[in-house]
Short mmCIF file of C-alpha atoms in Angstrom, two decimals:
data_model
loop_
_atom_site.label_atom_id
_atom_site.label_comp_id
_atom_site.label_asym_id
_atom_site.label_seq_id
_atom_site.Cartn_x
_atom_site.Cartn_y
_atom_site.Cartn_z
CA MET A 1 96.51 129.36 148.28
CA THR A 2 96.95 126.30 150.46
CA TRP A 3 100.24 124.46 150.61
CA THR A 4 100.58 120.82 149.88
CA THR A 5 103.55 118.40 149.51
CA GLN A 6 102.73 118.56 145.62
CA GLN A 7 104.33 122.00 145.66
CA ILE A 8 107.75 120.72 146.85
CA PRO A 9 110.15 121.21 143.98
CA ASP A 10 112.50 118.64 142.65
CA GLN A 11 115.31 118.10 145.30
CA GLN A 12 117.81 116.26 143.02
CA GLY A 13 121.36 117.36 143.94
CA ARG A 14 120.29 118.86 147.39
CA THR A 15 121.55 117.35 150.77
CA PHE A 16 119.43 117.31 153.80
CA ILE A 17 120.63 116.37 157.38
CA ILE A 18 117.89 115.48 159.79
CA THR A 19 118.50 114.79 163.41
CA GLY A 20 116.45 112.10 164.96
CA ALA A 21 115.07 110.87 161.63
CA ASN A 22 114.73 107.25 162.53
CA SER A 23 111.10 107.79 163.79
CA GLY A 24 108.31 110.13 163.95
CA ILE A 25 108.27 113.53 162.34
CA GLY A 26 111.84 113.20 161.06
CA LEU A 27 111.11 109.81 159.49
CA GLU A 28 108.04 110.98 157.70
CA ALA A 29 109.85 114.04 156.34
CA ALA A 30 112.65 112.00 155.07
CA ARG A 31 110.22 109.80 153.36
CA VAL A 32 108.94 112.78 151.25
CA LEU A 33 112.18 114.36 150.65
CA THR A 34 113.87 111.23 149.24
CA ALA A 35 110.92 110.75 146.96
CA ARG A 36 111.65 114.12 145.55
CA GLY A 37 115.13 113.03 144.89
CA ALA A 38 117.09 114.43 147.82
CA LYS A 39 120.00 112.97 149.44
CA LEU A 40 119.25 112.19 153.16
CA VAL A 41 121.55 111.87 156.17
CA LEU A 42 119.85 110.45 159.13
CA ALA A 43 121.74 111.85 162.12
CA VAL A 44 120.71 109.65 164.84
CA ARG A 45 121.82 108.18 168.41
CA ASN A 46 120.86 104.77 167.62
CA THR A 47 122.52 103.73 164.36
CA GLY A 48 120.82 100.35 164.36
CA LYS A 49 117.47 101.97 164.36
CA GLY A 50 118.68 104.48 161.98
CA GLU A 51 119.72 101.71 159.46
CA ARG A 52 116.22 100.14 159.76
CA ALA A 53 114.66 103.58 158.97
CA ALA A 54 117.02 103.97 155.93
CA GLU A 55 115.86 100.65 154.60
CA GLN A 56 112.28 101.58 154.81
CA ILE A 57 113.02 105.07 153.07
CA GLY A 58 115.14 103.86 150.30
CA GLY A 59 116.77 106.32 147.95
CA ASP A 60 119.99 107.91 148.59
CA THR A 61 119.98 107.72 152.30
CA GLN A 62 122.81 107.32 154.79
CA VAL A 63 122.97 107.02 158.51
CA ALA A 64 125.49 108.76 160.76
CA GLU A 65 125.79 108.65 164.58
CA LEU A 66 124.79 111.83 166.67
CA ASP A 67 123.92 112.12 170.25
CA LEU A 68 122.59 115.42 170.90
CA ALA A 69 122.92 114.78 174.60
CA ASP A 70 126.71 114.61 174.38
CA LEU A 71 128.61 117.62 172.90
CA GLY A 72 131.62 115.41 172.13
CA SER A 73 129.37 113.49 169.89
CA VAL A 74 128.14 116.67 168.31
CA ARG A 75 131.59 117.98 167.75
CA GLU A 76 132.76 114.48 166.33
CA PHE A 77 129.68 114.53 163.83
CA ALA A 78 130.43 118.12 162.76
CA ALA A 79 134.15 117.44 162.24
CA GLY A 80 133.42 114.23 160.32
CA TRP A 81 131.10 116.24 157.77
CA THR A 82 133.38 117.34 155.09
CA GLY A 83 131.10 118.15 152.25
CA GLY A 84 128.20 120.94 151.93
CA VAL A 85 124.77 120.61 153.22
CA ASP A 86 121.76 122.53 151.85
CA VAL A 87 119.17 122.01 154.63
CA LEU A 88 119.76 121.20 158.41
CA ILE A 89 116.52 120.18 160.17
CA ASP A 90 117.00 120.27 163.98
CA ASN A 91 114.31 117.72 164.61
CA ALA A 92 115.40 115.38 167.36
CA GLY A 93 114.26 115.83 170.87
CA VAL A 94 112.87 114.46 174.16
CA MET A 95 109.58 115.42 175.76
CA ALA A 96 108.57 115.65 179.47
CA VAL A 97 110.96 113.03 180.70
CA PRO A 98 111.91 112.45 184.31
CA PHE A 99 114.73 114.58 185.50
CA GLY A 100 118.14 113.66 184.18
CA ARG A 101 121.34 115.15 182.94
CA THR A 102 123.26 115.03 179.65
CA ALA A 103 126.75 113.80 179.29
CA ASP A 104 127.92 117.40 179.92
CA GLY A 105 125.76 117.96 182.96
CA PHE A 106 122.80 119.90 181.41
CA GLU A 107 119.20 119.25 182.21
CA MET A 108 118.13 116.67 179.69
CA GLN A 109 115.54 118.50 177.88
CA PHE A 110 117.18 121.84 177.69
CA GLY A 111 120.49 120.05 176.87
CA THR A 112 119.17 117.82 174.24
CA ASN A 113 116.50 119.98 172.54
CA HIS A 114 118.30 123.31 172.55
CA LEU A 115 121.99 123.17 173.47
CA GLY A 116 122.80 120.11 171.35
CA HIS A 117 121.12 121.71 168.41
CA PHE A 118 122.77 124.99 169.01
CA ALA A 119 126.09 123.62 169.02
CA LEU A 120 125.53 121.51 165.96
CA THR A 121 124.11 124.33 163.95
CA ASN A 122 127.12 126.65 164.72
CA LEU A 123 129.66 124.02 163.90
CA LEU A 124 127.95 123.23 160.57
CA LEU A 125 126.94 126.65 159.60
CA PRO A 126 129.90 127.43 157.44
CA LYS A 127 128.93 124.34 155.24
CA ILE A 128 125.14 125.17 155.01
CA ARG A 129 123.99 126.51 151.71
CA ASP A 130 120.29 127.15 152.17
CA ARG A 131 118.67 127.01 155.38
CA ILE A 132 118.13 125.71 158.97
CA VAL A 133 114.78 124.41 160.32
CA VAL A 134 114.52 124.37 164.13
CA LEU A 135 111.46 122.23 165.50
CA SER A 136 109.65 123.93 168.28
CA SER A 137 106.25 123.13 169.82
CA GLY A 138 103.05 124.78 170.83
CA ALA A 139 104.23 124.05 174.46
CA HIS A 140 106.65 126.88 174.10
CA ARG A 141 103.70 128.87 175.32
CA MET A 142 103.90 127.11 178.74
CA GLY A 143 107.74 127.72 178.87
CA HIS A 144 109.77 130.34 180.58
CA VAL A 145 113.54 130.79 180.03
CA ASP A 146 115.19 131.32 183.40
CA LEU A 147 118.76 132.38 182.49
CA ASP A 148 119.73 132.08 186.04
CA ASP A 149 118.62 128.34 186.23
CA VAL A 150 118.14 126.87 182.81
CA ASN A 151 119.45 123.62 184.11
CA TRP A 152 117.01 123.26 187.07
CA GLN A 153 119.56 123.36 189.73
CA HIS A 154 117.63 125.54 192.05
CA ARG A 155 113.95 125.23 190.93
CA LYS A 156 111.68 122.33 191.65
CA TYR A 157 111.90 120.18 188.40
CA SER A 158 108.66 119.99 186.37
CA PRO A 159 108.99 117.78 183.39
CA TRP A 160 106.34 119.79 181.29
CA ARG A 161 107.72 123.14 182.29
CA ALA A 162 111.20 122.04 181.29
CA TYR A 163 109.88 120.84 178.09
CA GLY A 164 108.37 124.33 177.48
CA GLN A 165 111.57 126.00 178.39
CA SER A 166 113.37 123.93 175.82
CA LYS A 167 110.86 124.52 173.02
CA LEU A 168 110.75 128.22 173.85
CA ALA A 169 114.59 128.24 173.64
CA ASN A 170 114.33 126.65 170.10
CA LEU A 171 112.12 129.56 168.95
CA LEU A 172 114.50 132.16 170.44
CA PHE A 173 117.40 130.31 169.00
CA ALA A 174 115.89 130.53 165.46
CA LEU A 175 114.93 134.27 166.09
CA GLU A 176 118.46 135.24 166.97
CA LEU A 177 120.07 132.95 164.28
CA GLN A 178 118.11 134.78 161.63
CA ARG A 179 119.19 138.15 162.91
CA ARG A 180 122.82 137.22 162.98
CA LEU A 181 122.60 135.64 159.52
CA SER A 182 120.86 138.81 158.06
CA ALA A 183 123.58 140.98 159.89
CA ALA A 184 126.44 138.90 158.31
CA GLY A 185 124.94 139.36 154.88
CA SER A 186 124.32 135.49 154.48
CA GLY A 187 121.71 134.28 152.10
CA VAL A 188 121.28 131.26 154.60
CA ARG A 189 117.79 131.48 156.30
CA ALA A 190 116.59 130.14 159.72
CA PHE A 191 113.04 128.79 160.02
CA ALA A 192 111.00 127.31 162.85
CA ALA A 193 108.26 124.80 162.68
CA HIS A 194 105.92 122.74 164.93
CA PRO A 195 103.80 119.63 164.23
CA GLY A 196 100.81 120.39 166.31
CA TYR A 197 99.45 117.39 168.28
CA ALA A 198 100.96 114.54 166.34
CA ALA A 199 101.29 111.08 167.62
CA THR A 200 104.93 110.03 167.83
CA ASN A 201 107.12 108.19 170.26
CA LEU A 202 107.97 111.27 172.14
CA GLN A 203 104.87 110.83 174.16
CA GLY A 204 104.29 108.83 177.24
CA ARG A 205 107.76 108.70 178.54
CA SER A 206 107.12 110.54 181.84
CA GLY A 207 107.80 107.37 183.92
CA HIS A 208 104.24 107.66 185.48
CA LYS A 209 102.23 104.71 184.25
CA ILE A 210 98.88 106.08 184.67
CA ALA A 211 99.93 109.52 182.98
CA ASP A 212 101.65 107.76 180.20
CA ALA A 213 98.57 105.40 179.62
CA LEU A 214 96.32 108.60 179.40
CA VAL A 215 98.68 110.16 176.98
CA LYS A 216 98.70 107.14 174.72
CA ALA A 217 94.84 106.89 174.73
CA GLY A 218 94.66 110.47 173.87
CA ASN A 219 97.07 109.82 171.03
CA SER A 220 94.86 107.29 169.59
CA VAL A 221 91.66 109.53 169.59
CA LEU A 222 92.84 113.05 169.35
CA ALA A 223 96.35 113.23 167.72
CA GLN A 224 96.96 113.51 164.11
CA SER A 225 99.43 111.12 162.36
CA ALA A 226 103.13 111.79 162.40
CA GLU A 227 102.83 112.01 158.51
CA ASN A 228 100.65 115.10 158.95
CA GLY A 229 102.65 116.38 161.70
CA SER A 230 105.66 116.50 159.32
CA LEU A 231 103.96 118.88 156.98
CA PRO A 232 105.19 122.19 158.72
CA THR A 233 108.77 120.89 158.69
CA LEU A 234 108.65 119.97 154.98
CA ARG A 235 107.23 123.29 154.19
CA ALA A 236 109.69 125.11 156.16
CA ALA A 237 112.56 123.15 154.61
CA THR A 238 111.37 123.51 150.89
CA ASP A 239 109.13 126.70 150.40
CA ASP A 240 110.47 130.00 149.40
CA LEU A 241 109.48 132.01 152.51
CA PRO A 242 111.18 134.87 154.46
CA GLY A 243 113.81 133.85 157.06
CA GLY A 244 112.51 133.73 160.42
CA SER A 245 109.18 132.20 159.45
CA TYR A 246 107.37 130.02 161.93
CA LEU A 247 105.03 127.27 160.57
CA GLY A 248 102.49 125.03 161.97
CA PRO A 249 99.22 123.23 161.31
CA ASP A 250 96.18 125.30 160.11
CA ARG A 251 93.29 123.80 162.13
CA ARG A 252 92.00 123.35 165.67
CA GLY A 253 94.20 125.93 167.27
CA GLU A 254 97.27 124.74 165.43
CA GLN A 255 96.79 121.17 166.63
CA ARG A 256 96.29 119.43 163.41
CA GLY A 257 95.84 120.09 159.50
CA LYS A 258 97.14 119.09 156.13
CA HIS A 259 98.01 122.58 154.96
CA PRO A 260 100.90 124.15 157.13
CA THR A 261 100.72 127.91 157.54
CA LEU A 262 102.64 130.61 159.30
CA VAL A 263 101.60 130.85 162.91
CA GLY A 264 102.10 133.09 165.78
CA ARG A 265 104.25 132.81 168.88
CA SER A 266 104.29 133.85 172.57
CA GLY A 267 105.36 137.24 173.55
CA GLU A 268 108.53 135.76 175.25
CA ALA A 269 109.26 133.91 172.10
CA SER A 270 109.38 137.16 170.23
CA ASP A 271 111.65 139.01 172.69
CA VAL A 272 114.76 139.99 170.72
CA GLU A 273 116.79 140.89 173.75
CA LEU A 274 116.02 137.66 175.38
CA ALA A 275 117.05 135.91 172.27
CA LYS A 276 120.41 137.63 172.42
CA ARG A 277 120.97 136.83 176.06
CA LEU A 278 120.03 133.15 175.62
CA TRP A 279 122.47 133.04 172.61
CA LEU A 280 125.35 134.32 174.78
CA ALA A 281 124.49 132.01 177.56
CA SER A 282 124.40 129.07 175.11
CA GLU A 283 127.81 129.98 173.54
CA GLU A 284 129.24 129.81 177.02
CA LEU A 285 127.68 126.52 178.00
CA THR A 286 128.59 124.85 174.77
CA ALA A 287 131.86 126.60 173.90
CA THR A 288 130.64 127.20 170.34
CA GLN A 289 130.07 130.48 168.51
CA PHE A 290 128.47 131.91 165.58
CA PRO A 291 131.08 131.33 162.94
CA GLU A 292 132.87 133.93 160.81
CA LEU A 293 130.84 134.53 157.66
CA ALA A 294 131.24 136.79 154.71
CA GLY A 295 129.75 140.25 155.33
CA PRO A 296 129.37 142.96 158.06
CA ALA A 297 130.30 142.20 161.55
CA VAL A 298 127.55 140.95 163.89
CA PRO A 299 126.82 143.36 166.75
#
């Protein structure tokens, strides 16, 4: 049986936090969830854009400032969240941008896409009631996590390979997060999803005019809409699936489709030992840890 948004149950009384929800995939997911009665928190870096997005969405929607490229901002957001949350959607990200560093000195893509969400999730985890959805990408297949140089201090920087590393890290994070939740006896589940080739404002930010123009031209011809790209996220956020599931589009090699389904991942993205090592490295880099939860100790 194919899945559609018509199968999303009533979300009255449920609270969702979506990072980067002022545009693209996050915005489209927020539209659907508010229409189902959910309370939405748009956790965004630019609150002005967030407020404009909230006006478009309507419903029970609020905006909160969160800059994933600044761990101080992440900690401030988490400390200010006093209630519970049913679903955290780690959606925000940057893609194939010129070399840069976060406020804490991390390579921009690894720091924003992975480390910011890693810290946010661990800090909020004691307040999460249902699940975490981590946004990855088919580009994880071009990635390799170099634990000796995750911040590109010694390698020649490649925007696309750095993006692939960050998206691979997202999948490894979800893998190890689910393992730890299960070991702790928690009912909270971790999922991953990817949108396929969807036209959003992520693309065309390499800083190279010709390459960016080609990407934007390709978007207009080949890419699916951000609305369709949000469907794997929506299914991961609302469907009753086993923890650890990874969802993506069902057509054209996971590039597009209206019926999100379970999809595969690279061998490196399935490496349990690498996931454990990346987790420990991420704990050290962010000074955050998997919190104490009721249940058995986590090995």
